[in-house]
XYZ file of C-alpha atoms in Angstrom:
653
model
C -2.303 18.389 -43.503
C -1.567 18.550 -39.790
C 1.595 20.130 -38.449
C 2.621 20.085 -34.797
C 4.864 22.838 -33.437
C 8.259 21.459 -32.421
C 8.287 23.547 -29.230
C 4.871 22.325 -28.036
C 4.711 20.840 -24.550
C 6.574 20.961 -21.259
C 9.177 23.644 -20.790
C 12.283 23.089 -18.672
C 10.818 24.629 -15.500
C 7.577 22.659 -15.637
C 9.345 19.377 -16.367
C 11.694 20.029 -13.445
C 8.816 20.732 -11.046
C 6.793 17.682 -12.073
C 9.851 15.420 -11.812
C 10.555 16.745 -8.323
C 7.042 15.823 -7.147
C 7.144 12.394 -8.801
C 10.516 11.711 -7.205
C 8.919 12.252 -3.777
C 6.003 9.988 -4.744
C 8.439 7.274 -5.866
C 10.261 7.521 -2.540
C 6.972 7.065 -0.682
C 7.141 10.507 0.924
C 3.784 12.236 1.604
C 3.855 15.355 -0.561
C 1.667 18.429 -1.094
C 2.019 21.295 -3.577
C 1.371 24.943 -2.826
C -1.288 25.444 -5.474
C -1.536 23.220 -8.578
C 1.997 22.196 -9.556
C 1.224 23.304 -13.140
C -1.781 24.770 -14.929
C -2.946 21.469 -16.372
C -5.959 19.855 -14.644
C -5.367 16.445 -16.235
C -1.827 16.061 -14.909
C -2.795 17.549 -11.547
C -5.616 14.999 -11.385
C -3.171 12.159 -12.119
C -0.904 13.360 -9.317
C -3.839 13.541 -6.903
C -4.607 9.901 -7.695
C -1.036 9.116 -6.657
C -1.626 10.795 -3.307
C -0.306 14.309 -4.018
C -2.320 16.950 -2.167
C -2.890 20.515 -3.360
C -3.077 23.187 -0.650
C -3.662 26.926 -0.911
C -1.650 28.070 2.126
C 1.409 26.741 3.974
C -0.656 26.257 7.140
C -2.953 23.887 5.216
C -0.090 21.411 4.699
C -0.830 18.297 6.836
C 1.768 17.241 9.437
C 4.359 14.837 8.042
C 4.017 16.147 4.480
C 6.716 17.836 2.410
C 5.438 20.992 0.693
C 6.621 21.639 -2.876
C 6.781 25.229 -4.124
C 5.698 25.120 -7.757
C 7.607 26.505 -10.749
C 5.735 29.852 -10.616
C 7.573 30.745 -7.393
C 6.166 32.456 -4.288
C 6.677 35.731 -2.382
C 9.446 35.911 0.203
C 6.839 35.957 2.988
C 5.881 32.373 2.126
C 9.430 31.141 2.807
C 9.337 32.958 6.154
C 6.039 31.250 7.024
C 7.401 27.807 6.120
C 10.501 28.274 8.263
C 8.625 29.726 11.252
C 6.114 26.857 11.180
C 8.806 24.213 10.702
C 7.199 22.901 7.509
C 9.652 20.871 5.379
C 9.632 22.091 1.779
C 11.275 21.659 -1.608
C 11.646 24.583 -3.991
C 10.641 23.833 -7.590
C 10.678 27.502 -8.626
C 11.785 27.738 -12.246
C 15.411 29.036 -12.345
C 14.320 31.738 -14.819
C 11.664 32.929 -12.353
C 14.117 32.781 -9.439
C 16.444 34.982 -11.484
C 13.723 37.646 -11.686
C 13.250 37.421 -7.902
C 16.933 38.264 -7.451
C 16.788 41.098 -9.977
C 13.822 42.903 -8.400
C 15.223 42.419 -4.883
C 18.557 43.941 -5.892
C 16.946 46.806 -7.792
C 14.703 47.583 -4.836
C 17.736 47.610 -2.522
C 19.329 50.197 -4.815
C 16.276 52.399 -4.332
C 15.055 51.845 -7.885
C 11.373 51.689 -8.730
C 10.384 48.298 -10.141
C 7.880 47.840 -12.968
C 6.630 44.307 -13.676
C 5.053 43.579 -17.059
C 2.546 40.790 -16.581
C -0.818 39.607 -15.316
C -1.360 40.833 -11.761
C -3.539 37.763 -11.022
C -0.919 35.263 -12.157
C 0.941 33.464 -9.314
C 4.318 34.051 -10.979
C 3.767 37.798 -11.033
C 2.475 37.782 -7.453
C 5.611 35.904 -6.431
C 7.871 38.422 -8.213
C 6.077 41.333 -6.538
C 6.555 39.572 -3.201
C 10.334 39.948 -3.579
C 10.137 43.728 -3.977
C 10.504 45.341 -0.532
C 10.116 48.844 -1.989
C 8.028 50.665 -4.604
C 6.735 48.506 -7.441
C 3.884 48.409 -9.928
C 2.395 45.699 -12.155
C 1.355 46.673 -15.689
C -0.483 44.452 -18.122
C 0.624 46.152 -21.372
C 2.444 49.141 -22.890
C -0.568 51.407 -22.582
C -0.891 50.778 -18.848
C 2.862 51.222 -18.446
C 2.757 54.703 -20.032
C -0.167 55.769 -17.824
C 1.695 54.572 -14.721
C 4.865 56.448 -15.639
C 3.065 59.691 -16.446
C 1.084 59.470 -13.220
C 4.141 58.792 -11.043
C 6.606 61.181 -12.703
C 9.817 62.033 -10.802
C 11.902 60.678 -13.665
C 14.950 62.664 -12.618
C 14.692 61.606 -8.973
C 14.147 57.841 -9.466
C 15.486 55.095 -11.693
C 12.849 52.772 -13.101
C 13.675 49.075 -13.600
C 11.517 47.000 -15.963
C 11.140 43.190 -15.860
C 8.646 40.843 -17.505
C 6.706 37.769 -16.580
C 8.543 34.814 -18.171
C 5.517 34.030 -20.368
C 4.744 37.642 -21.329
C 3.684 38.363 -24.917
C 6.932 39.065 -26.842
C 5.379 41.689 -29.143
C 3.767 43.473 -26.216
C 7.120 43.423 -24.422
C 8.760 45.263 -27.289
C 6.048 47.917 -27.038
C 6.663 48.226 -23.288
C 10.388 48.686 -23.859
C 9.740 51.427 -26.442
C 7.262 53.129 -24.090
C 9.627 53.307 -21.100
C 12.470 54.520 -23.283
C 10.287 57.321 -24.582
C 9.309 58.513 -21.119
C 12.426 57.751 -19.011
C 15.935 58.840 -19.847
C 17.781 56.160 -17.867
C 15.564 53.057 -17.427
C 17.098 49.731 -16.453
C 15.549 47.055 -18.667
C 15.778 43.311 -18.036
C 14.418 41.062 -20.797
C 13.235 38.209 -18.565
C 10.877 36.500 -21.005
C 11.897 32.818 -21.083
C 13.661 31.835 -24.301
C 11.374 28.828 -24.609
C 8.341 31.127 -24.374
C 9.721 33.445 -27.022
C 10.485 30.492 -29.307
C 7.058 28.935 -28.665
C 5.270 32.199 -29.514
C 7.354 32.807 -32.619
C 6.772 29.270 -33.894
C 3.032 29.498 -33.149
C 2.816 32.771 -35.068
C 4.573 31.306 -38.086
C 2.431 28.137 -37.982
C -0.766 30.207 -37.738
C 0.208 32.173 -40.844
C 0.417 28.898 -42.786
C -2.742 27.248 -41.404
C -6.506 27.363 -41.908
C -7.061 26.281 -38.304
C -4.883 26.456 -35.202
C -5.482 24.116 -32.265
C -3.912 25.367 -29.049
C -3.726 22.674 -26.350
C -3.420 23.591 -22.685
C -5.126 24.467 -19.435
C -7.645 27.277 -19.621
C -6.034 28.877 -16.596
C -2.579 28.798 -18.180
C -1.276 32.269 -19.002
C 1.186 31.176 -21.674
C -1.469 29.009 -23.352
C -3.866 31.969 -23.473
C -1.142 34.105 -25.093
C -0.570 31.456 -27.740
C -4.277 31.511 -28.513
C -4.238 35.321 -28.792
C -1.226 35.246 -31.110
C -2.668 32.578 -33.406
C -6.159 34.082 -33.564
C -4.671 37.158 -35.266
C -3.869 35.063 -38.338
C -6.461 32.263 -38.602
C -9.357 30.528 -36.929
C -8.094 29.321 -33.519
C -9.544 27.052 -30.831
C -8.199 26.317 -27.334
C -8.809 22.866 -25.891
C -7.609 20.971 -22.817
C -8.053 17.433 -24.161
C -8.850 15.637 -27.410
C -12.405 15.003 -26.185
C -13.243 18.638 -26.993
C -12.600 17.996 -30.705
C -15.821 15.999 -31.022
C -18.141 17.628 -33.572
C -15.457 20.047 -34.799
C -16.401 21.605 -38.156
C -13.534 21.181 -40.605
C -15.293 22.314 -43.765
C -12.814 24.209 -45.911
C -9.948 23.318 -43.592
C -6.919 21.840 -45.345
C -4.002 22.874 -43.166
C -4.132 22.496 -39.399
C -1.486 23.689 -36.959
C -1.150 22.337 -33.430
C 0.739 24.018 -30.585
C 0.576 23.704 -26.823
C 1.351 25.580 -23.644
C 4.349 24.939 -21.417
C 2.204 22.970 -18.954
C 0.739 20.535 -21.471
C 1.971 16.905 -21.221
C 3.199 15.391 -24.484
C 0.712 12.559 -24.095
C -2.232 14.951 -24.421
C -0.672 16.589 -27.503
C -0.195 13.172 -29.090
C -3.793 12.255 -28.412
C -4.984 15.534 -29.979
C -2.828 14.871 -33.045
C -4.200 11.373 -33.370
C -7.817 12.496 -32.965
C -7.357 15.253 -35.573
C -6.026 12.650 -38.024
C -9.021 10.411 -37.372
C -11.460 13.279 -37.938
C -9.756 14.220 -41.193
C -9.712 10.579 -42.282
C -13.442 10.374 -41.721
C -13.919 13.461 -43.888
C -11.399 12.256 -46.501
C -9.541 15.502 -46.064
C -5.933 14.362 -45.545
C -3.839 15.348 -48.530
C -1.779 12.711 -50.307
C 1.478 14.527 -49.619
C 0.881 14.481 -45.820
C 3.238 12.305 -43.873
C 1.874 9.180 -42.190
C 0.775 9.475 -38.594
C 3.783 7.452 -37.407
C 6.171 9.621 -39.411
C 4.586 12.774 -38.056
C 4.910 11.502 -34.511
C 8.530 10.591 -35.032
C 9.247 14.046 -36.440
C 7.169 16.043 -33.970
C 7.922 14.185 -30.727
C 11.495 13.367 -29.976
C 10.993 13.048 -26.243
C 8.679 11.765 -23.567
C 7.611 12.955 -20.129
C 7.618 11.737 -16.577
C 4.462 9.805 -15.739
C 3.729 8.753 -19.337
C 2.514 5.198 -19.846
C 4.336 3.511 -22.727
C 4.763 0.146 -24.405
C 8.411 -0.834 -24.664
C 10.384 -3.624 -26.321
C 13.136 -5.361 -24.338
C 16.445 -4.883 -26.165
C 18.975 -6.082 -23.593
C 19.250 -7.888 -20.270
C 21.814 -7.262 -17.531
C 21.972 -8.681 -13.981
C 20.613 -5.514 -12.361
C 18.512 -3.941 -15.146
C 17.013 -4.375 -18.600
C 17.314 -2.093 -21.635
C 14.150 -1.116 -23.511
C 13.135 0.856 -26.593
C 10.042 3.069 -26.470
C 10.513 4.645 -29.904
C 12.232 7.860 -28.783
C 15.840 9.006 -28.960
C 16.392 8.027 -25.326
C 18.177 4.943 -24.031
C 15.515 3.400 -21.820
C 16.248 1.149 -18.876
C 14.282 -0.560 -16.085
C 16.194 -1.347 -12.853
C 15.550 -4.788 -11.376
C 13.960 -3.090 -8.358
C 11.386 -1.542 -10.725
C 10.624 -4.878 -12.360
C 9.750 -6.824 -9.226
C 9.549 -6.684 -5.437
C 11.390 -10.006 -5.166
C 15.054 -9.214 -4.302
C 16.101 -12.755 -5.190
C 14.617 -12.608 -8.706
C 16.874 -12.624 -11.762
C 16.221 -10.412 -14.787
C 16.730 -13.294 -17.230
C 13.982 -15.245 -15.458
C 11.534 -12.342 -15.724
C 11.872 -11.201 -19.348
C 13.603 -12.045 -22.606
C 14.794 -9.894 -25.501
C 11.871 -8.995 -27.754
C 9.254 -9.027 -24.990
C 6.792 -6.142 -24.963
C 6.183 -4.511 -21.594
C 3.745 -1.859 -20.407
C 5.797 0.644 -18.415
C 5.590 4.104 -16.848
C 8.273 6.773 -17.242
C 9.930 7.603 -13.913
C 12.705 9.987 -14.935
C 13.808 11.720 -18.129
C 17.393 12.905 -18.537
C 17.559 14.773 -21.842
C 21.148 15.828 -21.169
C 22.400 12.248 -20.947
C 19.692 10.909 -23.259
C 18.483 8.304 -20.759
C 15.075 7.252 -19.565
C 14.270 5.311 -16.399
C 11.022 3.343 -16.467
C 9.116 1.031 -14.154
C 6.864 -1.950 -14.574
C 6.251 -2.241 -10.851
C 4.843 1.297 -10.551
C 2.474 0.814 -13.473
C 1.320 -2.491 -12.029
C 0.779 -0.687 -8.722
C -1.469 1.907 -10.383
C -3.581 -0.846 -11.923
C -3.341 -2.779 -8.669
C -4.641 0.163 -6.660
C -7.657 0.379 -8.949
C -8.246 -3.315 -8.289
C -8.028 -2.582 -4.557
C -10.551 0.261 -4.929
C -12.874 -2.011 -6.917
C -12.602 -4.659 -4.195
C -13.507 -2.048 -1.574
C -16.679 -1.207 -3.494
C -17.681 -4.768 -4.371
C -16.627 -6.443 -1.111
C -14.484 -8.934 -3.037
C -11.779 -10.917 -1.255
C -8.154 -10.252 -2.232
C -5.061 -12.306 -1.516
C -1.539 -11.127 -0.798
C 1.680 -11.877 1.047
C 2.466 -10.287 4.406
C 5.747 -8.448 3.808
C 6.237 -6.505 7.041
C 5.153 -6.398 10.660
C 4.848 -2.698 11.545
C 3.662 -0.673 14.485
C -0.007 -1.414 14.980
C -0.364 -4.168 12.402
C 1.072 -5.721 9.236
C 1.566 -4.774 5.569
C 0.433 -7.137 2.841
C 1.356 -6.870 -0.849
C -1.419 -7.474 -3.388
C -1.234 -6.609 -7.089
C 1.848 -4.517 -6.398
C 0.058 -2.463 -3.715
C 0.840 -2.531 -0.002
C -2.251 -2.481 2.206
C -2.248 -1.925 5.948
C -3.951 -4.497 8.165
C -4.403 -3.302 11.773
C -3.490 -5.761 14.531
C -7.167 -5.939 15.560
C -8.030 -7.112 12.022
C -5.031 -9.349 11.371
C -6.037 -12.383 13.468
C -9.091 -13.819 15.199
C -7.542 -13.236 18.606
C -5.445 -10.396 20.018
C -3.271 -13.033 21.673
C -2.088 -14.366 18.296
C 1.466 -13.418 17.295
C 1.619 -11.157 14.233
C 5.116 -12.445 13.425
C 3.523 -15.790 12.538
C 1.923 -14.081 9.501
C 5.213 -12.841 8.022
C 5.897 -14.118 4.472
C 2.591 -16.008 4.463
C -0.137 -15.643 1.853
C -3.344 -14.356 3.394
C -6.818 -13.399 2.235
C -8.435 -10.140 3.270
C -11.192 -7.644 2.561
C -10.624 -3.949 1.919
C -12.248 -1.854 4.654
C -11.424 1.611 3.320
C -9.308 3.390 0.721
C -7.856 6.875 0.452
C -7.451 7.622 -3.245
C -5.560 10.846 -2.683
C -2.931 9.237 -0.478
C -3.178 5.889 -2.309
C -3.603 4.005 0.935
C -5.856 1.115 1.855
C -6.860 -0.581 5.101
C -7.830 -4.257 5.059
C -9.030 -7.064 7.335
C -7.951 -10.704 7.449
C -10.356 -11.238 10.333
C -13.353 -10.406 8.129
C -12.428 -13.241 5.756
C -11.760 -15.669 8.605
C -15.178 -14.863 10.047
C -16.848 -15.527 6.701
C -14.966 -18.794 6.285
C -15.804 -19.797 9.841
C -19.500 -19.062 9.214
C -19.483 -21.359 6.168
C -17.767 -24.119 8.144
C -20.127 -23.577 11.072
C -23.225 -23.931 8.878
C -21.789 -27.055 7.303
C -20.881 -28.489 10.717
C -24.371 -28.052 12.205
C -25.939 -29.628 9.138
C -23.847 -32.806 9.567
C -23.120 -33.185 13.299
C -24.544 -36.123 15.271
C -23.891 -37.812 18.596
C -21.028 -40.283 18.430
C -19.416 -38.704 15.385
C -15.646 -38.369 15.610
C -13.675 -35.226 14.770
C -10.050 -34.158 14.716
C -9.803 -30.855 16.514
C -7.185 -28.426 17.831
C -7.000 -27.432 21.481
C -7.904 -23.745 21.418
C -7.866 -22.844 25.116
C -7.849 -24.384 28.592
C -9.916 -23.574 31.688
C -10.073 -25.083 35.159
C -13.060 -27.170 34.137
C -12.065 -28.370 30.682
C -10.522 -27.821 27.242
C -12.126 -25.997 24.293
C -11.548 -27.687 20.971
C -11.767 -25.996 17.529
C -13.539 -28.486 15.302
C -13.228 -26.272 12.221
C -15.765 -23.479 12.458
C -17.293 -24.569 15.764
C -15.860 -24.931 19.264
C -16.730 -27.818 21.538
C -15.718 -28.552 25.132
C -14.159 -31.614 26.690
C -14.943 -31.578 30.421
C -11.969 -32.203 32.708
C -13.555 -35.503 33.754
C -13.514 -36.594 30.096
C -9.843 -35.902 29.546
C -8.415 -38.754 31.588
C -9.494 -41.978 33.305
C -7.295 -40.862 36.163
C -8.276 -38.019 38.411
C -6.499 -34.784 37.364
C -6.437 -31.326 38.884
C -6.144 -29.343 35.624
C -6.531 -30.095 31.880
C -2.906 -29.007 31.297
C -1.846 -32.291 32.908
C -3.154 -34.067 29.802
C -3.241 -31.574 26.866
C -1.830 -28.197 25.854
C -2.996 -25.455 23.483
C -2.275 -26.412 19.875
C -2.527 -30.195 20.428
C -4.458 -32.136 17.811
C -7.004 -34.451 19.446
C -9.423 -37.048 18.184
C -12.693 -36.422 20.006
C -16.276 -37.596 19.670
C -19.610 -35.875 20.187
C -21.199 -36.786 23.524
C -24.082 -34.319 23.513
C -25.536 -31.548 21.303
C -27.524 -28.469 22.334
C -28.667 -27.083 18.963
C -30.641 -24.306 20.614
C -27.673 -22.882 22.515
C -25.197 -24.061 19.880
C -23.176 -25.994 22.469
C -21.336 -29.274 21.990
C -20.036 -31.614 24.680
C -17.107 -33.734 23.582
C -15.544 -36.915 24.832
C -11.880 -37.754 24.666
C -11.413 -40.834 26.885
C -11.454 -44.022 24.846
C -13.048 -47.184 26.227
C -10.011 -49.249 25.366
C -7.974 -46.953 27.601
C -10.305 -47.551 30.562
C -7.998 -48.995 33.281
C -10.746 -51.371 34.480
C -10.992 -52.774 30.959
C -7.227 -53.239 31.010
C -7.549 -55.023 34.372
C -10.198 -57.314 32.914
C -8.013 -58.131 29.972
C -4.591 -58.466 31.568
C -5.053 -59.463 35.248
C -6.495 -62.465 37.077
C -7.005 -63.641 40.649
C -3.800 -65.259 41.858
C -1.492 -63.022 39.797
C 1.498 -61.588 41.624
C 2.089 -57.928 40.761
C 4.299 -55.084 41.943
C 2.255 -52.182 43.332
C 2.922 -48.744 44.820
C 1.496 -47.699 48.195
C -0.582 -44.542 47.627
C -2.329 -44.097 51.006
C -2.563 -45.592 54.487
C -5.666 -45.984 56.664
C -6.362 -47.584 60.054
C -7.723 -50.669 58.331
C -5.164 -51.118 55.626
C -3.195 -49.662 52.717
C -4.298 -48.689 49.214
C -1.901 -49.565 46.427
C -1.895 -48.581 42.751
C -1.850 -51.556 40.435
C -2.006 -49.536 37.187
C -2.815 -45.810 36.771
C -6.503 -45.413 37.622
C -6.929 -48.661 39.556
C -6.091 -49.110 43.235
C -6.463 -52.230 45.351
C -6.807 -52.629 49.138
C -4.281 -54.517 51.257
C -6.254 -55.161 54.424
C -4.284 -54.727 57.681
C -4.647 -58.446 58.228
C -2.952 -59.117 54.872
C 0.082 -56.895 55.389
C 2.125 -59.248 57.608
C 1.940 -62.807 59.017
C 1.940 -61.465 62.571
C -0.608 -59.049 63.992
C 0.329 -55.349 63.585
C -1.081 -52.282 65.369
C -1.272 -50.102 62.254
C -0.228 -50.329 58.555
C 2.384 -47.570 58.924
C 4.382 -49.877 61.178
C 5.266 -51.878 58.081
C 4.458 -49.766 55.002
C 4.989 -46.198 53.847
C 3.457 -44.109 51.030
C 5.462 -44.450 47.826
C 6.896 -47.827 48.774
C 6.750 -50.533 46.094
C 5.882 -54.080 47.204
C 4.896 -57.358 45.633
C 1.303 -58.494 46.262
C -1.022 -61.249 45.234
C -4.445 -60.500 43.740
C -6.901 -62.342 45.942
C -10.202 -60.923 44.681
C -11.426 -59.045 41.548
C -14.943 -57.496 41.729
C -15.390 -55.592 38.440
C -19.026 -54.746 39.101
C -18.195 -52.994 42.377
C -14.732 -51.952 41.077
C -13.002 -53.508 44.115
C -9.755 -55.413 44.225
C -8.290 -57.212 47.250
C -4.537 -57.619 47.538
C -2.356 -59.583 49.956
C 1.283 -59.442 51.000
C 0.684 -62.108 53.659
C -0.351 -64.644 51.014
C 3.055 -64.380 49.426
C 4.769 -64.573 52.837
C 2.785 -67.749 53.692
C 3.800 -69.297 50.385
C 7.434 -68.480 51.004
C 7.222 -69.941 54.521
C 5.639 -73.120 53.209
C 8.346 -73.525 50.621
C 10.991 -73.033 53.285
C 9.423 -75.695 55.504
C 9.351 -78.167 52.595
C 13.036 -77.604 51.958
C 13.845 -78.184 55.658
C 11.821 -81.448 55.759
C 13.565 -82.678 52.650
């Protein structure tokens, strides 16, 4: 039979400290703890994976981080150092420990000599001593206390005050009290052992008396866990383990009754796993007695609570507009706010889940007073998502996500519930591109680096674009040929032409190929972003250069002249230039004809400007079309002669 102590697991102070750190993590604040937040390497490791740093000294706290003082407390000098250095901090000192700090400080101010019963190497005891400005001594047991008192003497001159480490051995404390009373006539005694510690030790002692084997679960550096082991080992065979993995190969011959207890820094999840593993081992050895309760019943009896950071499977029991209610099998009323279900502010709870659905969640906050439990799906997804990000960093895989924010120096993209930072230099192919254009768009990127401690990742969209461009480029060069047509986008303009993105490869249309008319700059015809149909004029495979054509033969003005104009046609033209021998006039854009000076008027003129001016529009008659030499002769006089002839005919009639 296996029996788990009811008091096993987190005490109030530890639960408070861990919740304080997790609250900072939830809020996205960079956080560090002054020493391990609790003496449990597994939980400390989990916190490190969420970005929580552990530092040994205040000066080791990185800039921008909030430093959390753990439940053990610290000497007064540490607070002074934090304030003088301007380091923001949060105090998670257990209220029972803080009470001892006040006691020893007040007793020292009265001139009393302070005796501290505890382990001089334990951080709690070092913190207590650090609040004693006057005489004080640390004693590990009653024997050492008596030696100290006899050595110091002066019992009539001084008052001795006695306090205890909160996790001090209760039986040893009673001995210490008897010892000081025997030696001193007026000692001041403060029983500062935590009630939870006293209860835990008493229950462990009773359980050990009834068991063939005691399993004590907790960190090997945990003082209260070590005391539990010492207490239990006085009554039966006792082992101390940190995790269920250490139970492998455990000899249970002759063992029928097993007791399980745990230190104040041991998460309930580890205790559950130990209980489950013990049951499996006994099952294998056919050693579970018929009268033993089922595993589920034992769990329900032994564990009435949960802990912050625990991963659970919950059943949806109710749906409200801003949250859902869930049952995780404890006495608590569990709920998941909409903001912890999804990052989409427009989403509706009824569209995301339905009553009866099973969800994998993580515990964010436990309120035993109110009996409530806040959980999150989003945070658990983010943990799994971050592992996917780390895997992608190692494998070089491409991830996809939506750009959610444009921030200083780049953008943030959400993938698998994790926000990754994409520097501006890695967000687009060109620095000139506007980052705002990426907002709310789905993009593909590669992970460049990850910081597991701070749970941060840096990615590159550019790396994916380069890969895609390389694929398109290889495909392009395998298929390209002179005369082939492409639809391309104008990428940039220069004085001598326009560069066109053909999809992986850039080609250039020379300025002379942009228009049949003479232009001074490509911007007169196209602009960046225009979609053009171009054709390949020439290919230099060695230099990877492509010359493109844009002018179409059907748009050639001389072809239009051939098609639409004949000798003898009368057309309206615009004078574009004047010379000594005549005037040039534009018939259509790209084609000019010459009006010889002799064809400007019926009478002889000294110069064309006497009759015509640049920009003037006049009617002319086409008198000659030479398409081979691209020459056209025009005449105003021919029309004037015709008009004169018509006038003469009318007069004769």
